[in-house]
Coordinates of C-alpha atoms and ligand atoms in Angstrom, one line a residue:
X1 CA 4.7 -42.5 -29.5
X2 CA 5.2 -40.2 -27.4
X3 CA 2.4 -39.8 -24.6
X4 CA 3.9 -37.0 -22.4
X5 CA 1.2 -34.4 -22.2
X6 CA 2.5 -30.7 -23.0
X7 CA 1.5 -28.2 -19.7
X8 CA 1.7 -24.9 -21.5
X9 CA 3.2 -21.8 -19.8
X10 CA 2.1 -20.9 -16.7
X11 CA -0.4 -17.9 -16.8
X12 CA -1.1 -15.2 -13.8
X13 CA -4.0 -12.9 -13.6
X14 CA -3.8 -10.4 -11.2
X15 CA -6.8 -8.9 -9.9
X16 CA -6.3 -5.7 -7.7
X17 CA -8.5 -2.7 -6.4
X18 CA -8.5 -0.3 -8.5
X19 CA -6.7 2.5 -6.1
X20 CA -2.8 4.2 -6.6
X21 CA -1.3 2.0 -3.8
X22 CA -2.9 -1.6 -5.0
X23 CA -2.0 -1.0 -8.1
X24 CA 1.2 0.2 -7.6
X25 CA 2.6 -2.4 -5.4
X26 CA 0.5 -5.3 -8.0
X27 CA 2.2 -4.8 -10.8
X28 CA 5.5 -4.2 -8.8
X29 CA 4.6 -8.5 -8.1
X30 CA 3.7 -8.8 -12.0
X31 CA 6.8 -7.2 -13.2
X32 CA 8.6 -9.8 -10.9
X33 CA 6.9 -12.6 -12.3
X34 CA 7.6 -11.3 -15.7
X35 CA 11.3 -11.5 -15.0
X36 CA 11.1 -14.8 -14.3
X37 CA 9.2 -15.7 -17.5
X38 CA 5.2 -16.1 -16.2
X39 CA 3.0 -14.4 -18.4
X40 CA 0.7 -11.9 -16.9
X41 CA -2.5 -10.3 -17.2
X42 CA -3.6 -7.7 -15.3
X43 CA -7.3 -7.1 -14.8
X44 CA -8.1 -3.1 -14.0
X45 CA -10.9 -0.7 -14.4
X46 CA -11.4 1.7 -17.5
X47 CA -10.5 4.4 -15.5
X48 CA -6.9 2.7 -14.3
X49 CA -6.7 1.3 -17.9
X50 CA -6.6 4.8 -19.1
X51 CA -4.7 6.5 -16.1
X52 CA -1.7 3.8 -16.6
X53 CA -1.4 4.5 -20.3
X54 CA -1.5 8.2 -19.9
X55 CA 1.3 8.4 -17.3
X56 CA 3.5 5.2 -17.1
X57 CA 5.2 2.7 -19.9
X58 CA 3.2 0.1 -18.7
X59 CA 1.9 -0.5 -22.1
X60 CA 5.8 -1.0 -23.5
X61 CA 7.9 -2.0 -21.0
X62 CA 7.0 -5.4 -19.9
X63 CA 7.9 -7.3 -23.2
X64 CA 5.6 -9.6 -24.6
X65 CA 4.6 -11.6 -21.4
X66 CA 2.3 -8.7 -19.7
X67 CA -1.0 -7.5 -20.9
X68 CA -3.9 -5.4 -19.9
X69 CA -7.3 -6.3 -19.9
X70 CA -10.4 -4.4 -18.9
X71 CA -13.3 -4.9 -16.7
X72 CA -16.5 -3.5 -18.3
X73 CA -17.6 0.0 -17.1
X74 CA -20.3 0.9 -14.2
X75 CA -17.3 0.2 -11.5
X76 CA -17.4 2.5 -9.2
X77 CA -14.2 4.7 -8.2
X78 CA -14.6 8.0 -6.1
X79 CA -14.4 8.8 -2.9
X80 CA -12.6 6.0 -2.0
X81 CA -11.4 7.3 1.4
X82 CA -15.3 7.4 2.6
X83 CA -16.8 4.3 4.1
X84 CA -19.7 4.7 1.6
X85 CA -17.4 5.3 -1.3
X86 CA -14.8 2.5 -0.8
X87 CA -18.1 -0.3 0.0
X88 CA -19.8 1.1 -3.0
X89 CA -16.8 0.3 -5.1
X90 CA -16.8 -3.4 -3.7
X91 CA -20.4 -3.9 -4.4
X92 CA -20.0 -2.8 -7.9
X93 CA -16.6 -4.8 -8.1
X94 CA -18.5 -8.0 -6.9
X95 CA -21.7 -7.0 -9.4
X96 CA -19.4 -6.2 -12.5
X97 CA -16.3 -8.0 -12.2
X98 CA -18.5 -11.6 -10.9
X99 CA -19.9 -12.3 -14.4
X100 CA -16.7 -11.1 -16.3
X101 CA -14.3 -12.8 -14.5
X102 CA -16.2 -16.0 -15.0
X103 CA -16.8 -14.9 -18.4
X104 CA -13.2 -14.6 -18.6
X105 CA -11.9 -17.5 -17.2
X106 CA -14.0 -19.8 -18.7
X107 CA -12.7 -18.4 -22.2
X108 CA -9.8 -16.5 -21.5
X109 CA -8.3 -18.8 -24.7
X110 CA -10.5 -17.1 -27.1
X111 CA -9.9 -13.6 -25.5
X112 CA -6.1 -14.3 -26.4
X113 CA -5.7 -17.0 -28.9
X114 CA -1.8 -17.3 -28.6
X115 CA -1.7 -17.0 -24.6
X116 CA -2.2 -20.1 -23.0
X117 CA -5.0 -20.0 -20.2
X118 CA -5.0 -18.4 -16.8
X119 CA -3.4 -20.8 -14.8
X120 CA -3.3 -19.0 -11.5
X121 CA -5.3 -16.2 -10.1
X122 CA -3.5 -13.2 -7.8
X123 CA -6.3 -11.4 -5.8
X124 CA -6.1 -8.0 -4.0
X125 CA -6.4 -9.0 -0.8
X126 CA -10.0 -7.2 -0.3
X127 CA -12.0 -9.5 -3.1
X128 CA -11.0 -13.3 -2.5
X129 CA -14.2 -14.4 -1.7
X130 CA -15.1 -13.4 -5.1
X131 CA -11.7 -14.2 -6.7
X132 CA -11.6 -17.8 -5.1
X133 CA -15.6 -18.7 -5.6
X134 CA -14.9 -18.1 -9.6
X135 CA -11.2 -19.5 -10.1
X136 CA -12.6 -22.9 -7.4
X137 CA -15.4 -23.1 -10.9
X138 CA -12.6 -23.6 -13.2
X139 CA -10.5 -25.3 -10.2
X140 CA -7.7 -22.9 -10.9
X141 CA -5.7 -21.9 -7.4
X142 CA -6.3 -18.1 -5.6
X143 CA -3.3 -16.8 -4.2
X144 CA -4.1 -13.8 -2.5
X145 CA -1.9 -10.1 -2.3
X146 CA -2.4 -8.5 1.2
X147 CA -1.3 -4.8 -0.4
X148 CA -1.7 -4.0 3.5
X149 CA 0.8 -3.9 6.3
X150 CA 0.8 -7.7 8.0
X151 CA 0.3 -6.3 11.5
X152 CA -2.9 -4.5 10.0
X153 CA -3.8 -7.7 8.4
X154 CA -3.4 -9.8 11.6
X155 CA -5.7 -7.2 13.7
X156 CA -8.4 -8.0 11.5
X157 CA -8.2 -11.4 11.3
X158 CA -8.2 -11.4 15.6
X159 CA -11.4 -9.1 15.5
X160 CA -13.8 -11.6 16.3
X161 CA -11.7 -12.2 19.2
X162 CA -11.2 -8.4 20.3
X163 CA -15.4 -8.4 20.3
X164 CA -15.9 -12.1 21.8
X165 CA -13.5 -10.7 24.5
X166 CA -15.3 -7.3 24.7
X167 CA -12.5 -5.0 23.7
X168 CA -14.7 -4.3 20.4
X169 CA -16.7 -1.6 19.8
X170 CA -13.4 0.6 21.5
X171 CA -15.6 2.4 24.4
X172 CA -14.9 6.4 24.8
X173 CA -11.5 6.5 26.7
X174 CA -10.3 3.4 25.8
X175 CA -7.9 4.7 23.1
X176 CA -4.5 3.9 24.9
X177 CA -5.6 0.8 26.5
X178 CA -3.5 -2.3 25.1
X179 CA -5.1 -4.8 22.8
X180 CA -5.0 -9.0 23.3
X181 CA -4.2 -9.0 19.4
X182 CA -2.1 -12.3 19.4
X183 CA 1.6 -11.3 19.2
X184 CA 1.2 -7.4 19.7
X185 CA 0.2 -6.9 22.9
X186 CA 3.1 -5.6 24.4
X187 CA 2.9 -2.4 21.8
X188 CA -0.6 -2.1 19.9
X189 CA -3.4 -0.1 21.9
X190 CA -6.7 -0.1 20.9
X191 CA -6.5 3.8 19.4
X192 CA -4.0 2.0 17.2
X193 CA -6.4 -0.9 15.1
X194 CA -7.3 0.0 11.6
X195 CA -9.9 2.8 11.5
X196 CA -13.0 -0.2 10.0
X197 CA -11.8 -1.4 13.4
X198 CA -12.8 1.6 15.4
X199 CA -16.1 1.8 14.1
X200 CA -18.7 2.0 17.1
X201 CA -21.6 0.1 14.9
X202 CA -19.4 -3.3 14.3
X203 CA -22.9 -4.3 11.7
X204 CA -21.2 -1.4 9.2
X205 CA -21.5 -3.3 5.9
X206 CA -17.4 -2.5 5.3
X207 CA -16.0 -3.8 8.3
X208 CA -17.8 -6.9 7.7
X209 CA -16.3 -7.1 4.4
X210 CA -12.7 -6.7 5.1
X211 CA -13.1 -8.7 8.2
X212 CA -14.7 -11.5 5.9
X213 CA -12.4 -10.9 3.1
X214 CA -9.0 -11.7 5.4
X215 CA -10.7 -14.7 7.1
X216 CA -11.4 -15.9 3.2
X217 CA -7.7 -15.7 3.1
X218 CA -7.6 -19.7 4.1
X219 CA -10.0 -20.6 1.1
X220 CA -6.6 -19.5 -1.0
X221 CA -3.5 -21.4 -1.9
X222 CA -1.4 -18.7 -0.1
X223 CA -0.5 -15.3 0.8
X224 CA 1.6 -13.0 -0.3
X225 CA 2.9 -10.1 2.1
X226 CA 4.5 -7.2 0.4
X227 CA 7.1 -6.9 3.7
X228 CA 10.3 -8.8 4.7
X229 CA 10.7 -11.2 7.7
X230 CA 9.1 -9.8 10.4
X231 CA 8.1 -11.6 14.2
X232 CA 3.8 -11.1 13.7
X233 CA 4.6 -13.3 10.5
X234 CA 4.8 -16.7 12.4
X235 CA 1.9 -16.1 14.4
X236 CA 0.2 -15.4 10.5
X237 CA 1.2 -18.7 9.6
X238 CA -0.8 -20.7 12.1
X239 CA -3.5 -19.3 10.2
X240 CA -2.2 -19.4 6.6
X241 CA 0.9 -22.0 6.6
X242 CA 1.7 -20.9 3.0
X243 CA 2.6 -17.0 3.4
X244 CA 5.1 -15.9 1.1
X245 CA 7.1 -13.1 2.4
X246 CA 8.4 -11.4 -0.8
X247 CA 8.8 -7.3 -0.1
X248 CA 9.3 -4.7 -0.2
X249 CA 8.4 -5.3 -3.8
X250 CA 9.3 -2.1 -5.0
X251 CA 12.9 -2.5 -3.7
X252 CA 12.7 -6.4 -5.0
X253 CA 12.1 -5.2 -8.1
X254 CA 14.8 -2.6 -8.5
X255 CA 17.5 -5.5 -7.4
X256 CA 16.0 -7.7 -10.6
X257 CA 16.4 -4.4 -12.4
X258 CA 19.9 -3.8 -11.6
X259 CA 21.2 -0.6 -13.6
X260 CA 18.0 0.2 -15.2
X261 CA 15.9 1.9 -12.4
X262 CA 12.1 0.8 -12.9
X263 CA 9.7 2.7 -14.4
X264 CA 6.7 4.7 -12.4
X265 CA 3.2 3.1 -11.9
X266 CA 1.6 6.5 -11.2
X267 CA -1.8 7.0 -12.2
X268 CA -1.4 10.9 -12.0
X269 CA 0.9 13.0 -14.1
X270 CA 4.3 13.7 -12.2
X271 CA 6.0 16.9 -11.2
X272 CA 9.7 16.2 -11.7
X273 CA 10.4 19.8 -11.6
X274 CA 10.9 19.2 -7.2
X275 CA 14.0 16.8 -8.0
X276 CA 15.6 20.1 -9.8
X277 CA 14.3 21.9 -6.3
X278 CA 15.7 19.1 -4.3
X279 CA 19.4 19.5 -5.9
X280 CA 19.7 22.5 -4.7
X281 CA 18.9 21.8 -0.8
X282 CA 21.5 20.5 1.6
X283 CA 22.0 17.3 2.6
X284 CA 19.2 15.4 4.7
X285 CA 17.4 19.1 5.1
X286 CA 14.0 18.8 3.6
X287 CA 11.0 17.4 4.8
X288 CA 8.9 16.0 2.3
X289 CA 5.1 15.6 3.0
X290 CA 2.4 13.9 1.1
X291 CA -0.8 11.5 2.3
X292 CA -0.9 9.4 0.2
X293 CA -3.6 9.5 -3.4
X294 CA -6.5 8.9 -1.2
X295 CA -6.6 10.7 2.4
X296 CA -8.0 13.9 2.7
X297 CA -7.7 16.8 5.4
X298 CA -10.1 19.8 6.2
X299 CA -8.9 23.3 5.5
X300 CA -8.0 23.7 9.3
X301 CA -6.2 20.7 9.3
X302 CA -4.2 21.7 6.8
X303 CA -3.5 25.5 8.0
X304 CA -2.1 23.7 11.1
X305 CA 0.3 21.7 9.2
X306 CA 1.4 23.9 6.8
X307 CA 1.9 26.5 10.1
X308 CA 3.8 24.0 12.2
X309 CA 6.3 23.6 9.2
X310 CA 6.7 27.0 8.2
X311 CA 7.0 27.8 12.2
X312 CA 9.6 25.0 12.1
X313 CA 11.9 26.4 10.1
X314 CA 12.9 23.4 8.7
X315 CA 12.5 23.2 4.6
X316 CA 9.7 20.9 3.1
X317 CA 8.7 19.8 0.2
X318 CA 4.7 19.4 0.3
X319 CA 2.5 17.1 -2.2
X320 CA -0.9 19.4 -2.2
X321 CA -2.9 17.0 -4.6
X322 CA -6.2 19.1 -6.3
X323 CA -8.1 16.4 -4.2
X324 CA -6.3 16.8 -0.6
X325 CA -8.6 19.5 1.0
X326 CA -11.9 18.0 1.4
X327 CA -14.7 19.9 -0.2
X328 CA -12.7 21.9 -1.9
X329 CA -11.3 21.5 -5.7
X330 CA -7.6 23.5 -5.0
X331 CA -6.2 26.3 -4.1
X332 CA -7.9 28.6 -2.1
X333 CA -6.9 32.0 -0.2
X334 CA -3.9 30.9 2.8
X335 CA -2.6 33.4 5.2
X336 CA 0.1 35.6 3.6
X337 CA 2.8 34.3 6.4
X338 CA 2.2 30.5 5.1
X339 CA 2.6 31.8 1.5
X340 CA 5.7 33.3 2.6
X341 CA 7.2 30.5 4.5
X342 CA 6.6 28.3 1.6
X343 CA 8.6 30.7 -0.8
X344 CA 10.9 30.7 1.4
X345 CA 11.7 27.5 2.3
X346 CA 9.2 25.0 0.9
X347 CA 8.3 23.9 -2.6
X348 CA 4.6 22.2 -3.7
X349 CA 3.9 19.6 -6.4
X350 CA 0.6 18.4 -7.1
X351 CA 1.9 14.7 -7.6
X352 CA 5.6 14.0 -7.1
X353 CA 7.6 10.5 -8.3
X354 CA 7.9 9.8 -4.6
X355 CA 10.5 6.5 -4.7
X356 CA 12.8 9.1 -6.1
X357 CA 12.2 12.1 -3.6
X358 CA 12.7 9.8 -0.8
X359 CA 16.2 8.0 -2.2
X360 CA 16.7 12.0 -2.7
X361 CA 20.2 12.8 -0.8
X362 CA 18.4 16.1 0.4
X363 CA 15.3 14.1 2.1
X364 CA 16.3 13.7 5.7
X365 CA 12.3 12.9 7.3
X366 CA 9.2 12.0 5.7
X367 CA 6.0 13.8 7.0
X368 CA 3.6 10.6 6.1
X369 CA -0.6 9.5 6.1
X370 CA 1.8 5.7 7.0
X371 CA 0.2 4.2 4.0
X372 CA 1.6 0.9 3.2
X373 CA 3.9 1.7 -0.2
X374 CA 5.0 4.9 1.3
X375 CA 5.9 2.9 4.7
X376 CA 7.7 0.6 2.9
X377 CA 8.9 3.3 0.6
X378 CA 10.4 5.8 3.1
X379 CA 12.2 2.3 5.3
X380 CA 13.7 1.3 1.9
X381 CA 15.1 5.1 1.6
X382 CA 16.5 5.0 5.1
X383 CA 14.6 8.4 6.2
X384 CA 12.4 8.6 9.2
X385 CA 8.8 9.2 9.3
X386 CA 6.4 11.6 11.1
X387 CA 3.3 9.5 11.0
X388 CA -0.1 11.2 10.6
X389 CA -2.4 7.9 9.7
X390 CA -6.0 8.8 8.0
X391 CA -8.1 5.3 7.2
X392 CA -7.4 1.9 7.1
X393 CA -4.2 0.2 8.1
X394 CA -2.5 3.2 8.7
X395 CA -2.8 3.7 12.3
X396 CA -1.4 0.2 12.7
X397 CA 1.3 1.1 10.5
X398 CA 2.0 4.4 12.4
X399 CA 2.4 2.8 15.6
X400 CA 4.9 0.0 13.9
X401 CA 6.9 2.7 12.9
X402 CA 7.5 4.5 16.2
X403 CA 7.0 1.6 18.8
X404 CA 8.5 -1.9 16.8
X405 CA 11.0 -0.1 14.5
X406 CA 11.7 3.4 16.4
X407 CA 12.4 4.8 12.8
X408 CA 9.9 7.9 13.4
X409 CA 7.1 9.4 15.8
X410 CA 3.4 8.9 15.4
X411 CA 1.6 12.1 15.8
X412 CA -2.2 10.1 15.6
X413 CA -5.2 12.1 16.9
X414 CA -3.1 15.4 17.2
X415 CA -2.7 17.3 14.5
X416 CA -2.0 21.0 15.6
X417 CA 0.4 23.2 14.5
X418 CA 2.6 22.9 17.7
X419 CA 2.8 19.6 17.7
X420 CA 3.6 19.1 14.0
X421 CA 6.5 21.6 14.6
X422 CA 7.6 19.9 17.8
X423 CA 7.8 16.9 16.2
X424 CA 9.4 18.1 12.7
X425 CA 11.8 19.4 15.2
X426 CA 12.7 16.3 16.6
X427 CA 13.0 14.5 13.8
X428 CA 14.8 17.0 11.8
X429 CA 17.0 18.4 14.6
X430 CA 16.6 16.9 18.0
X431 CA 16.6 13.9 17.4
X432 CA 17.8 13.8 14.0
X433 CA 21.2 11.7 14.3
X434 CA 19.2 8.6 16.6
X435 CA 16.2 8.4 14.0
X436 CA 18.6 8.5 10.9
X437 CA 20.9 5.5 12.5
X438 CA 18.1 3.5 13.6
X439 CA 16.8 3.9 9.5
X440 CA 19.7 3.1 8.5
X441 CA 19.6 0.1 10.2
X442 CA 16.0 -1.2 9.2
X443 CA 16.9 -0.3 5.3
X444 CA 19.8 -2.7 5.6
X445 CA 17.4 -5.5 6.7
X446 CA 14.8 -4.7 3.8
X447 CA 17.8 -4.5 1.4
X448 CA 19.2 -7.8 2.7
X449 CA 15.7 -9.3 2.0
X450 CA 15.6 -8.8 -1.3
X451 CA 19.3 -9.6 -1.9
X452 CA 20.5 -12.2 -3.3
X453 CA 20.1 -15.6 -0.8
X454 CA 17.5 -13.2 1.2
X455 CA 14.4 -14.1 2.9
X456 CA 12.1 -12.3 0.3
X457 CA 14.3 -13.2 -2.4
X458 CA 13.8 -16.8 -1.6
X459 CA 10.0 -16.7 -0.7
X460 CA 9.9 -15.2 -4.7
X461 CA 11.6 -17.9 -5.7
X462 CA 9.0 -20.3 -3.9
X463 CA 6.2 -18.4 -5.2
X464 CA 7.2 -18.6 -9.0
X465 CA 8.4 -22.4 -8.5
X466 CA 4.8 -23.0 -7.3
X467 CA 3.0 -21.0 -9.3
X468 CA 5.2 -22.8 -12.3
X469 CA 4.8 -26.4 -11.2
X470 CA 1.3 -26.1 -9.5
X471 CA 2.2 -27.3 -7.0
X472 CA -0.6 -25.5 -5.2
X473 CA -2.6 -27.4 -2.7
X474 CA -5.1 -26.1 -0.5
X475 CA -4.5 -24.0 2.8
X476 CA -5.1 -25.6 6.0
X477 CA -6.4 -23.8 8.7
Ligands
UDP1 N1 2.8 8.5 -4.6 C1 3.4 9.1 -5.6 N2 3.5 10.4 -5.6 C2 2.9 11.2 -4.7 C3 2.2 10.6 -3.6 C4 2.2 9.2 -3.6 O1 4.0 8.4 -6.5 O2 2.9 12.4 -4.8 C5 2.7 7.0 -4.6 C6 3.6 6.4 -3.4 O3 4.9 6.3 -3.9 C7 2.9 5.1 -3.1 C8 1.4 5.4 -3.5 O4 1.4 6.6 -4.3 O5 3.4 4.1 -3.8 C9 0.5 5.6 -2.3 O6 0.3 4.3 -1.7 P1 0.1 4.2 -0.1 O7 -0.1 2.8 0.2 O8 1.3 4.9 0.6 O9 -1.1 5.1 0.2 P2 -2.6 5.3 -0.4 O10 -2.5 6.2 -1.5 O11 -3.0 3.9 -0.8 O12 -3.4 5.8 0.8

């Protein structure tokens, strides 16, 4: 008789916040594991659920191994760009998706008769405790997705040392001063921590989160980094030994892919008519500008970028989402001359399929909010970046970009029109020939990762070997 007991399939579900960029760059990781024959479900909001289905194939294009599931409703989604907004949506995450998910787990068999049960749990990096308390009931492993830059991850995990050492709350005019974050000091000034980390009351409920939530990062099996080899990563790994270093995944994805370029994971509808716009402007001539689906800008703010580019001269291409001017539901009167300028030389799209705008041949900068996706995004592409961070890990990645990679100038806490022409200047003129090369040169590296024999490619490989065998054992710290 045979006595070998049959392990069925291995079985993922991923767990992300439900915002464009997490979701993006999450099922970017679930397609991946698809391709390599792990069946996935993917846990989102109603909202998300619909969002997907009414702009991407997501509901087709996996192949039999991916599915969808829903949380229940009451989970709150606006405003995620405000402090209250973004904690209100983890309380009601923890409150809503607590019950279900242990609901879920515990019968996730009966949910799908002919999947075999989760086996393995991917959590958004910004709800492990939650993830890891509920998979530890039904000892399943927590691996957790930082959808964050590392260097941004690694600043929060050293906050407690930045306040024991009294660098935290930043005083007034401290901005420029260096930090002691481990590994960065010789580049990363205070001004230049995530925004939670700027706070001057360090009790705010959400920086005590998403510090908590990254030091919860050792209660997982591992860690996955959407970036390619990169120096801060060993001193991550005295923290978490087991960080797989697997990005960028968009550009990891498209080398599984080969020929067949992947499909979007927008959650807006897409205005393809700027690639037509695009074909018709020279090479490397058109700045394209967008902040991201969350970051917003006051009416000011944005008369003074959209003067600096028209007073630039240079051409643009500007995402203006209905949401981007804060207070304001779209278009409202703008001074004739910026009208003009834009006829003239610019073009605006509510929502644009970015990947392809950047690998555009006309792109030549990228005026950017440095979220995460578009960082990695815009390196992939090879075209520089004018960073103007908003919330979050974007003023880490902003300085990365100008002061570790050179690739593009960080225009942080300025944001008048003659810097932004200055600078779109630079990048599209002055300096135009250094900023290109040196992109060049980082887009090799990220290509190389996720080549064949790469460092991401073989960190994937780890990750679905582990995931497959279970060979999962705790983190130590
Ligand atoms: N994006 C897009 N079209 C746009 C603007 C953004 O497809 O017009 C995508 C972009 O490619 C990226 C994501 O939205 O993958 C934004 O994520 P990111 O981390 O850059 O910023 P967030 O929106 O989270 O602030």
């Amino acid at each position: 008789m045979d006595t070998t007991a049959v392990v069925p399939p291995p079985h993922v579900l991923v767990f992300p916040l439900p915002a464009q960029g997490h979701v993006n760059s999450m099922l970017k990781l679930s397609e991946l594991l698809c391709l390599s024959d792990i069946h996935v479900t993917f846990l989102v909001t109603v909202p998300t659920h619909g969002s997907l289905l009414a702009h991407t194939d997501v509901g087709s294009r996996f192949g039999e191994k991916f599915r969808l599931e829903t949380l229940p409703d009451g989970i709150h989604q606006d405003d995620l760009h405000t402090l209250d907004g973004f904690m209100e949506n983890l309380n009601t995450l923890e409150s809503v998706g607590r019950p279900f998910l242990k609901e879920y787990l515990g019968g996730g068999h009966r949910r799908c008769p002919f999947w075999p049960p989760v086996s393995c749990v991917i959590t958004d990096g910004a709800l492990v405790s939650l993830a890891v308390d509920v998979a530890e009931e039904f000892k399943l492993p927590t691996i957790v997705f930082q959808t964050i830059s590392v260097a941004a991850f690694w600043c929060y995990v050293c906050t407690p040392d930045l306040i024991q050492s009294g660098e935290l709350p930043i005083k007034g005019n401290e901005m420029d001063l260096a930090t002691k974050v481990k590994g960065m000091e010789s580049f990363l000034r205070l001004g230049d921590l995530p925004s939670f980390c700027q706070l001057q009351n360090l009790e705010t409920p959400i920086f005590r989160t998403l510090v908590k939530e990254k030091l919860q990062t050792t209660r997982a099996r591992g860690v996955i980094f959407n970036t390619f080899e990169e120096p801060i990563l060993s001193q991550v790994r005295t923290m978490c030994p087991n960080a797989y270093a697997i990005g960028p995944v968009h550009a990891h994805l498209k080398a599984r892919l080969d020929a067949n370029p992947p499909s979007s994971n927008s959650l807006r509808d897409e205005d393809r008519s700027c690639l037509s716009w695009l074909e018709n402007q020279p090479e490397k001539s058109v700045i394209y500008v967008s902040f991201g689906s969350l970051a917003v800008v006051t009416r000011e703010q944005l008369l003074e970028i959209w003067h600096g580019l028209v007073n630039s001269g240079q051409r643009f291409l500007w995402v203006h989402r209905q949401d981007l001017v804060a207070g304001e539901n779209g278009g409202d009167w703008v001074p004739t001359e910026l009208e003009e300028g834009l006829k003239a030389r610019g073009y605006m799209v509510r929502w644009a399929p970015q990947e392809a705008v950047l690998e555009h041949p006309s792109v030549g900068g990228f005026f950017t909010h440095s979220g995460w996706n578009s960082t990695l995004e815009s390196i992939v592409a090879g075209v520089p970046m004018i960073c103007r961070p908003c919330l979050g890990d974007q003023n880490t990645n902003s300085r990365m970009v100008e002061a570790v990679w050179k690739i593009g100038m960080d225009m942080k806490g300025r944001c008048d029109r003659v810097t932004v022409e200055k600078m779109v200047r630079d990048v599209m003129e002055k300096r135009k020939d250094e900023f290109l090369q040196r992109a060049e040169e980082v887009a090799k590296l990220a290509g190389k990762a996720v080549g064949e024999g790469g460092s991401s490619c073989s960190n994937l490989r780890r990750l679905v070997d582990d995931i497959r065998s279970r060979a999962l054992s705790p983190m130590r710290t």
